[in-house]
PDB file of C-alpha atoms in Angstrom:
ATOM      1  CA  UNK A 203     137.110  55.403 377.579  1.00 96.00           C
ATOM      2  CA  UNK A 204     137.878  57.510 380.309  1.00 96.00           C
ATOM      3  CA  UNK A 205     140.776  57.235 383.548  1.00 98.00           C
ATOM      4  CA  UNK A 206     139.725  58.351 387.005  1.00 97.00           C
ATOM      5  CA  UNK A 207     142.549  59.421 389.389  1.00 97.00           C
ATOM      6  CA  UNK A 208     142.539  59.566 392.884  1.00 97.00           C
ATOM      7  CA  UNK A 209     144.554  58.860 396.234  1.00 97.00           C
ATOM      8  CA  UNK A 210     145.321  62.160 396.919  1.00 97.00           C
ATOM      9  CA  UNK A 211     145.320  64.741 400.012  1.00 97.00           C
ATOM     10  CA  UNK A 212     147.011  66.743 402.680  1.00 98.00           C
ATOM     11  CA  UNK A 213     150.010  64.807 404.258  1.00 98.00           C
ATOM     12  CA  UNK A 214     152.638  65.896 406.739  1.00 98.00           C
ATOM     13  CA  UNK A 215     156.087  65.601 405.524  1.00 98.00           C
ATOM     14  CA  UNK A 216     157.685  61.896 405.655  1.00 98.00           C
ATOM     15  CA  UNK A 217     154.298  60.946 405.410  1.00 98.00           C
ATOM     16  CA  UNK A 218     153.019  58.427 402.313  1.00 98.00           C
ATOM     17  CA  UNK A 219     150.135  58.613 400.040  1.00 98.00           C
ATOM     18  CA  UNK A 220     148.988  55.790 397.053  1.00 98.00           C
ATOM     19  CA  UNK A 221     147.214  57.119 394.414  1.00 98.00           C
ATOM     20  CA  UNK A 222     144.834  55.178 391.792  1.00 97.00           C
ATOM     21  CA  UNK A 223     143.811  55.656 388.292  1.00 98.00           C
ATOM     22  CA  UNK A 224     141.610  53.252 387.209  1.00 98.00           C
ATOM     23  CA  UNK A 225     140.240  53.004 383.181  1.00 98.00           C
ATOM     24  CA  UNK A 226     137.101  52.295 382.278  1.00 97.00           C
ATOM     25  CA  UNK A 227     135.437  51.934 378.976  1.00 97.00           C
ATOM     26  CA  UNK A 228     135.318  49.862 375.446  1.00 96.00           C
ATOM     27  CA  UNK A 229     138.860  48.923 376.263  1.00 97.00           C
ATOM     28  CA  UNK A 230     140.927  46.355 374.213  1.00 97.00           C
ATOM     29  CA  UNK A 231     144.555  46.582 375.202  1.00 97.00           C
ATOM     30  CA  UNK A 232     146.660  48.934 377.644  1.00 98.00           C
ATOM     31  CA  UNK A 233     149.983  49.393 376.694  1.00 98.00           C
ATOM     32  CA  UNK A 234     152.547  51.861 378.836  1.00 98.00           C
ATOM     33  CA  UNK A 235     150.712  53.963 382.277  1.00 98.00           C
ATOM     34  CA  UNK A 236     152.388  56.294 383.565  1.00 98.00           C
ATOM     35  CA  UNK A 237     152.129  59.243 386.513  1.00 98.00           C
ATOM     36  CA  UNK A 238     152.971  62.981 385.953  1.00 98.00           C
ATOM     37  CA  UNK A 239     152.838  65.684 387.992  1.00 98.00           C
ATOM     38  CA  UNK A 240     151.858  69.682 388.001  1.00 98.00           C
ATOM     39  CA  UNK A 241     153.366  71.776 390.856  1.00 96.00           C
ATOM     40  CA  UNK A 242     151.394  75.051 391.283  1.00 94.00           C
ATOM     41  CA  UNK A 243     152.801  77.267 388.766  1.00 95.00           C
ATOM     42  CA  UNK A 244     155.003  75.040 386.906  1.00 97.00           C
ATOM     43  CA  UNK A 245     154.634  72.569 383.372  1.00 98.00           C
ATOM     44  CA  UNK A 246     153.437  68.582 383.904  1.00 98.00           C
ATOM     45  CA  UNK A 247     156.562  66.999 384.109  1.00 98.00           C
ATOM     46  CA  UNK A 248     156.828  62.701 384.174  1.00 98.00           C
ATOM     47  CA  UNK A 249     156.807  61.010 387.639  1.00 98.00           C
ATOM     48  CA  UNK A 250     157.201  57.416 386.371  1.00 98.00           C
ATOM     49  CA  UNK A 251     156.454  54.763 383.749  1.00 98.00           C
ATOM     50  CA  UNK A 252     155.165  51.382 383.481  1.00 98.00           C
ATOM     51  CA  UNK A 253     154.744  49.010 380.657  1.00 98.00           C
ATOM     52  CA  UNK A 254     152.635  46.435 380.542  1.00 97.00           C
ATOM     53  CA  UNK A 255     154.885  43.739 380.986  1.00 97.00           C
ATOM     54  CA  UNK A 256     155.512  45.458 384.396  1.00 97.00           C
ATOM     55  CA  UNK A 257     158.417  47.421 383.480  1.00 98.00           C
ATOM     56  CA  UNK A 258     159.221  50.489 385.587  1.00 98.00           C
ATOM     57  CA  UNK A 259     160.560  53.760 385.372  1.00 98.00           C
ATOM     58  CA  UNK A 260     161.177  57.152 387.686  1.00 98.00           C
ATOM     59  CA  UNK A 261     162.770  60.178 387.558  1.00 98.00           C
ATOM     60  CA  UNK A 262     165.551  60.365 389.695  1.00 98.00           C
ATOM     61  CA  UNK A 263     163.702  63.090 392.317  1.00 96.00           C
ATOM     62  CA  UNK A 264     161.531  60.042 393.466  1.00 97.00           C
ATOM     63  CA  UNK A 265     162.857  56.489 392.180  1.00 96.00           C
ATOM     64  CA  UNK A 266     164.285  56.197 395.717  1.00 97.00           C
ATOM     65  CA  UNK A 267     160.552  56.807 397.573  1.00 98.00           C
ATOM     66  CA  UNK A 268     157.731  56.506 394.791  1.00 98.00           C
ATOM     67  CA  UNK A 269     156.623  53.058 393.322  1.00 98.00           C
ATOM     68  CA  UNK A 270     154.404  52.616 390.389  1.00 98.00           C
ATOM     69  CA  UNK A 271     152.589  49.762 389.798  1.00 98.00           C
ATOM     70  CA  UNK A 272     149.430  48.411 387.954  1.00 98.00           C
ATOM     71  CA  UNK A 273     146.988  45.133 387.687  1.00 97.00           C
ATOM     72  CA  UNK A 274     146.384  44.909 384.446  1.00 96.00           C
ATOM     73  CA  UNK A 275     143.209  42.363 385.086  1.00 95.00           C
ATOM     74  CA  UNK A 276     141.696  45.532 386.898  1.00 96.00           C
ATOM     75  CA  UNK A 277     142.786  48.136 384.256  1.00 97.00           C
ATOM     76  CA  UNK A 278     144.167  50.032 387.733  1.00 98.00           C
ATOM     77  CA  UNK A 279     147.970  51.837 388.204  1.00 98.00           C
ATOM     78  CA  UNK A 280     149.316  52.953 391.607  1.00 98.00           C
ATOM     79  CA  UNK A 281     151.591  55.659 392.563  1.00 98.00           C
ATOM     80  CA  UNK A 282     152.801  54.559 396.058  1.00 98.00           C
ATOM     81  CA  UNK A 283     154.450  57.651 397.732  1.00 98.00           C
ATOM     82  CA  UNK A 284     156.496  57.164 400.206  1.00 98.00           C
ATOM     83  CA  UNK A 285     158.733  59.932 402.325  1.00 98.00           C
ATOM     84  CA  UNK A 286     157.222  62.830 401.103  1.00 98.00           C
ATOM     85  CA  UNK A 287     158.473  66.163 400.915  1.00 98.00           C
ATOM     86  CA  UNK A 288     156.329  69.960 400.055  1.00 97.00           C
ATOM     87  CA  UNK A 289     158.681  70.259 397.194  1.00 96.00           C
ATOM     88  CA  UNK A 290     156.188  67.274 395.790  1.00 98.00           C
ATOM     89  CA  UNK A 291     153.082  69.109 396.489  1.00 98.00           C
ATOM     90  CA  UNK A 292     151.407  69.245 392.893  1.00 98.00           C
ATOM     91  CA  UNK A 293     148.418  67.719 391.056  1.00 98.00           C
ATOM     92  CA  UNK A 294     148.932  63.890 390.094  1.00 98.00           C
ATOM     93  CA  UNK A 295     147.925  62.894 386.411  1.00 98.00           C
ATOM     94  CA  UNK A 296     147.624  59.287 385.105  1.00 98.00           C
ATOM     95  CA  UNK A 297     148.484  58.784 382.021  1.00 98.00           C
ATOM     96  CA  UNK A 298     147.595  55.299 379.383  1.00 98.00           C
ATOM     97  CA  UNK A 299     148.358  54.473 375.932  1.00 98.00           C
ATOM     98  CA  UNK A 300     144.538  52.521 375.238  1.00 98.00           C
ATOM     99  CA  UNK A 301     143.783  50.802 372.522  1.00 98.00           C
ATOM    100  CA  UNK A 302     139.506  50.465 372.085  1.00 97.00           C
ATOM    101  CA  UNK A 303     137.861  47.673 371.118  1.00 95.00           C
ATOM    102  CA  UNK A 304     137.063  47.589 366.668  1.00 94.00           C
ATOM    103  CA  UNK A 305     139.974  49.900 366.508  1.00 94.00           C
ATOM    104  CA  UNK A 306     143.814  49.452 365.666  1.00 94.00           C
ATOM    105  CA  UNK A 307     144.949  52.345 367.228  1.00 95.00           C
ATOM    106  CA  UNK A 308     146.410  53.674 370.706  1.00 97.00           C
ATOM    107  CA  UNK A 309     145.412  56.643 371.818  1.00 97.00           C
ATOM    108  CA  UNK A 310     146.429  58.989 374.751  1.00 98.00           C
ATOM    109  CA  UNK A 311     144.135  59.424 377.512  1.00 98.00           C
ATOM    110  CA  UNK A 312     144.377  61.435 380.508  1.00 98.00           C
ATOM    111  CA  UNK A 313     143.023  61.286 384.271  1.00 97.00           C
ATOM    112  CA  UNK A 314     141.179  64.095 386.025  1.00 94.00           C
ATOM    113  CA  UNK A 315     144.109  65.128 388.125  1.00 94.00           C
ATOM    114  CA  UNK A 316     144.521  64.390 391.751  1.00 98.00           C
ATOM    115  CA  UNK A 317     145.715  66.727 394.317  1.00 98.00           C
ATOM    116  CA  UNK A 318     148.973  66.181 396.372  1.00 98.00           C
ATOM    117  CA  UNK A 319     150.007  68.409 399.430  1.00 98.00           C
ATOM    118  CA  UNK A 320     152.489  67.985 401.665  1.00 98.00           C
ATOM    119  CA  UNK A 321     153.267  70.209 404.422  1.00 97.00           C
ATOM    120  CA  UNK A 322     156.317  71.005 406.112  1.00 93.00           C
TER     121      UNK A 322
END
């Protein structure tokens, strides 16, 4: 099982960028995706949420200009980024809670990472 980020690049500010994580793999069920990101220097910190039912959540820095989404018949999630600004210049991580076929469990899998800059 394995996710595969990417979307990402250089983009002017007020610009937008949609980034895509798709999972792959002996995959059974996917229950809550979700987007982080890693400014240069700093922790990973949460971008937003999504259940599987289609429920949403985002931090307040970006609930006004990002949207997350996902098709769960593709296994994908989105990150559609709208209004940018360089303060949200940082590597994008997907995130899913996957349960693999034969087993009971969820476990927590990570994309590659896909690079966001925006200049000023």
């Amino acid at each position: 099982v394995q996710l595969q980020a990417s979307g990402g690049g250089l983009v002017q500010a007020g610009g937008s960028l949609r980034l895509f994580c798709a999972a792959s793999g002996d995959i059974s069920r996917i229950n809550d995706m979700a987007w982080y990101q890693q400014p240069p220097g700093k922790p990973r910190e949460l971008v937003a949420t999504i259940t599987s039912g289609g429920d949403t959540y985002a931090v307040d820095s970006v609930k006004e200009r990002f949207i997350i989404s996902r098709d769960n018949a593709q296994k994908l999630v989105y990150l559609q980024m709208n209004s940018l600004k360089p303060e949200d210049t940082a590597v994008y991580y997907c995130y899913a809670q996957i349960q693999r076929r034969g087993t009971p469990i969820f476990g927590n899998y990570w994309g590659q990472g896909t690079e966001v800059t925006v200049s000023s």
